[in-house]
Amino acid sequence: MWEDAAVRITGGMEGDAYVLTVAGELDHEDEAEFRDALTVAVQGGSGRLVVDFSGLEFADSTALHGLLSAQRLLAPQRRELVVTGPLRAHVARLFEISGTADQFSLVDSTEATRDR
């Protein structure tokens, strides 16, 4: 578990997926923690990587950079990265204004990923 005053990140295997849960506020000050958590997630699983942003209240480009980097590492392994919500308006807007919404599998809940 990675935790500071602004962000809480936990992760582990759930079925055939590695689920990384990110809550609180994720910004440039948390870049190292987020990157480390994603590295563990990429190395620690063989199936899908699910990043649960349902508890994320704020995110800046740190979130996008981390997700894009993880996706590049997963692609050669033919592993999928799924971002789950429901996303708060500010976080959803980050994907929209950056033009990256279509770069990720965005689903409403972690439970919905079990049907994929």
mmCIF file of C-alpha atoms in Angstrom:
data_model
loop_
_atom_site.group_PDB
_atom_site.id
_atom_site.type_symbol
_atom_site.label_atom_id
_atom_site.label_comp_id
_atom_site.label_asym_id
_atom_site.label_seq_id
_atom_site.Cartn_x
_atom_site.Cartn_y
_atom_site.Cartn_z
ATOM 1 C CA MET A 1 0.000 0.000 0.000
ATOM 2 C CA TRP A 2 1.183 3.475 -0.881
ATOM 3 C CA GLU A 3 -0.289 6.342 1.058
ATOM 4 C CA ASP A 4 0.416 9.977 1.764
ATOM 5 C CA ALA A 5 -1.833 12.832 2.859
ATOM 6 C CA ALA A 6 -3.384 13.250 -0.578
ATOM 7 C CA VAL A 7 -3.551 9.822 -2.216
ATOM 8 C CA ARG A 8 -4.170 6.227 -1.149
ATOM 9 C CA ILE A 9 -3.136 3.421 -3.495
ATOM 10 C CA THR A 10 -3.740 -0.252 -2.826
ATOM 11 C CA GLY A 11 -3.427 -3.234 -5.088
ATOM 12 C CA GLY A 12 -3.626 -6.959 -5.382
ATOM 13 C CA MET A 13 -4.941 -9.887 -7.366
ATOM 14 C CA GLU A 14 -8.704 -10.345 -7.612
ATOM 15 C CA GLY A 15 -9.485 -13.410 -9.685
ATOM 16 C CA ASP A 16 -7.503 -13.170 -12.910
ATOM 17 C CA ALA A 17 -7.024 -9.383 -12.663
ATOM 18 C CA TYR A 18 -4.631 -7.191 -10.740
ATOM 19 C CA VAL A 19 -6.789 -4.412 -9.257
ATOM 20 C CA LEU A 20 -5.109 -1.139 -8.333
ATOM 21 C CA THR A 21 -7.367 1.182 -6.322
ATOM 22 C CA VAL A 22 -6.496 4.874 -6.277
ATOM 23 C CA ALA A 23 -8.395 7.249 -3.959
ATOM 24 C CA GLY A 24 -8.005 10.854 -2.881
ATOM 25 C CA GLU A 25 -6.056 13.370 -4.924
ATOM 26 C CA LEU A 26 -3.449 12.312 -7.478
ATOM 27 C CA ASP A 27 -1.087 14.988 -8.764
ATOM 28 C CA HIS A 28 2.582 15.530 -9.641
ATOM 29 C CA GLU A 29 3.609 15.180 -5.994
ATOM 30 C CA ASP A 30 2.345 11.588 -6.094
ATOM 31 C CA GLU A 31 3.969 10.647 -9.399
ATOM 32 C CA ALA A 32 6.587 8.327 -7.883
ATOM 33 C CA GLU A 33 4.044 6.484 -5.722
ATOM 34 C CA PHE A 34 1.644 6.027 -8.645
ATOM 35 C CA ARG A 35 4.428 4.906 -10.981
ATOM 36 C CA ASP A 36 5.721 2.422 -8.380
ATOM 37 C CA ALA A 37 2.229 1.024 -7.818
ATOM 38 C CA LEU A 38 1.698 0.624 -11.567
ATOM 39 C CA THR A 39 5.080 -1.104 -11.923
ATOM 40 C CA VAL A 40 4.135 -3.599 -9.206
ATOM 41 C CA ALA A 41 0.770 -4.117 -10.919
ATOM 42 C CA VAL A 42 2.328 -4.731 -14.338
ATOM 43 C CA GLN A 43 4.946 -7.101 -12.933
ATOM 44 C CA GLY A 44 2.648 -8.743 -10.402
ATOM 45 C CA GLY A 45 -0.032 -10.093 -12.678
ATOM 46 C CA SER A 46 -0.527 -11.980 -15.884
ATOM 47 C CA GLY A 47 -4.102 -11.016 -16.674
ATOM 48 C CA ARG A 48 -5.911 -7.754 -16.997
ATOM 49 C CA LEU A 49 -4.870 -4.665 -15.035
ATOM 50 C CA VAL A 50 -7.847 -2.847 -13.535
ATOM 51 C CA VAL A 51 -7.255 0.670 -12.206
ATOM 52 C CA ASP A 52 -10.152 1.685 -9.985
ATOM 53 C CA PHE A 53 -10.544 5.470 -9.965
ATOM 54 C CA SER A 54 -13.984 5.470 -8.286
ATOM 55 C CA GLY A 55 -12.499 7.043 -5.140
ATOM 56 C CA LEU A 56 -10.350 9.540 -7.002
ATOM 57 C CA GLU A 57 -11.460 13.077 -6.192
ATOM 58 C CA PHE A 58 -8.828 14.932 -8.236
ATOM 59 C CA ALA A 59 -6.286 13.970 -10.882
ATOM 60 C CA ASP A 60 -3.952 15.862 -13.147
ATOM 61 C CA SER A 61 -1.825 14.681 -16.067
ATOM 62 C CA THR A 62 0.114 12.436 -13.664
ATOM 63 C CA ALA A 63 -2.768 9.963 -13.898
ATOM 64 C CA LEU A 64 -2.733 9.980 -17.686
ATOM 65 C CA HIS A 65 1.037 9.671 -17.980
ATOM 66 C CA GLY A 66 1.067 6.719 -15.601
ATOM 67 C CA LEU A 67 -1.787 4.953 -17.366
ATOM 68 C CA LEU A 68 -0.267 5.476 -20.816
ATOM 69 C CA SER A 69 3.096 4.159 -19.611
ATOM 70 C CA ALA A 70 1.475 1.090 -18.071
ATOM 71 C CA GLN A 71 -0.516 0.491 -21.230
ATOM 72 C CA ARG A 72 2.694 0.538 -23.316
ATOM 73 C CA LEU A 73 4.201 -2.100 -21.020
ATOM 74 C CA LEU A 74 1.094 -4.281 -21.143
ATOM 75 C CA ALA A 75 0.591 -4.159 -24.929
ATOM 76 C CA PRO A 76 3.444 -6.538 -25.891
ATOM 77 C CA GLN A 77 2.103 -9.000 -23.306
ATOM 78 C CA ARG A 78 -1.377 -8.716 -24.872
ATOM 79 C CA ARG A 79 -2.765 -7.642 -21.508
ATOM 80 C CA GLU A 80 -5.617 -5.189 -21.172
ATOM 81 C CA LEU A 81 -5.714 -2.087 -18.992
ATOM 82 C CA VAL A 82 -9.198 -1.134 -17.776
ATOM 83 C CA VAL A 83 -10.029 2.072 -15.896
ATOM 84 C CA THR A 84 -13.097 1.812 -13.696
ATOM 85 C CA GLY A 85 -15.304 4.333 -11.998
ATOM 86 C CA PRO A 86 -17.755 5.739 -11.697
ATOM 87 C CA LEU A 87 -15.468 8.644 -12.475
ATOM 88 C CA ARG A 88 -16.068 11.957 -10.766
ATOM 89 C CA ALA A 89 -16.759 14.817 -13.166
ATOM 90 C CA HIS A 90 -13.301 16.364 -12.836
ATOM 91 C CA VAL A 91 -11.535 13.056 -13.512
ATOM 92 C CA ALA A 92 -13.799 12.201 -16.456
ATOM 93 C CA ARG A 93 -13.148 15.654 -17.886
ATOM 94 C CA LEU A 94 -9.393 15.008 -17.738
ATOM 95 C CA PHE A 95 -9.837 12.090 -20.145
ATOM 96 C CA GLU A 96 -12.138 14.118 -22.384
ATOM 97 C CA ILE A 97 -10.085 17.315 -22.722
ATOM 98 C CA SER A 98 -6.842 15.397 -23.204
ATOM 99 C CA GLY A 99 -8.380 13.335 -26.004
ATOM 100 C CA THR A 100 -7.400 10.101 -24.265
ATOM 101 C CA ALA A 101 -10.866 8.739 -23.435
ATOM 102 C CA ASP A 102 -10.716 6.455 -26.481
ATOM 103 C CA GLN A 103 -7.224 5.243 -25.517
ATOM 104 C CA PHE A 104 -8.552 3.266 -22.559
ATOM 105 C CA SER A 105 -11.279 0.813 -21.734
ATOM 106 C CA LEU A 106 -13.401 2.932 -19.390
ATOM 107 C CA VAL A 107 -16.132 1.086 -17.476
ATOM 108 C CA ASP A 108 -18.543 2.159 -14.762
ATOM 109 C CA SER A 109 -17.442 -0.241 -12.032
ATOM 110 C CA THR A 110 -14.851 -2.826 -11.096
ATOM 111 C CA GLU A 111 -17.641 -5.403 -10.978
ATOM 112 C CA ALA A 112 -18.392 -4.743 -14.654
ATOM 113 C CA THR A 113 -14.878 -5.884 -15.565
ATOM 114 C CA ARG A 114 -15.688 -9.407 -14.384
ATOM 115 C CA ASP A 115 -18.047 -9.813 -17.345
ATOM 116 C CA ARG A 116 -15.386 -8.865 -19.896
#
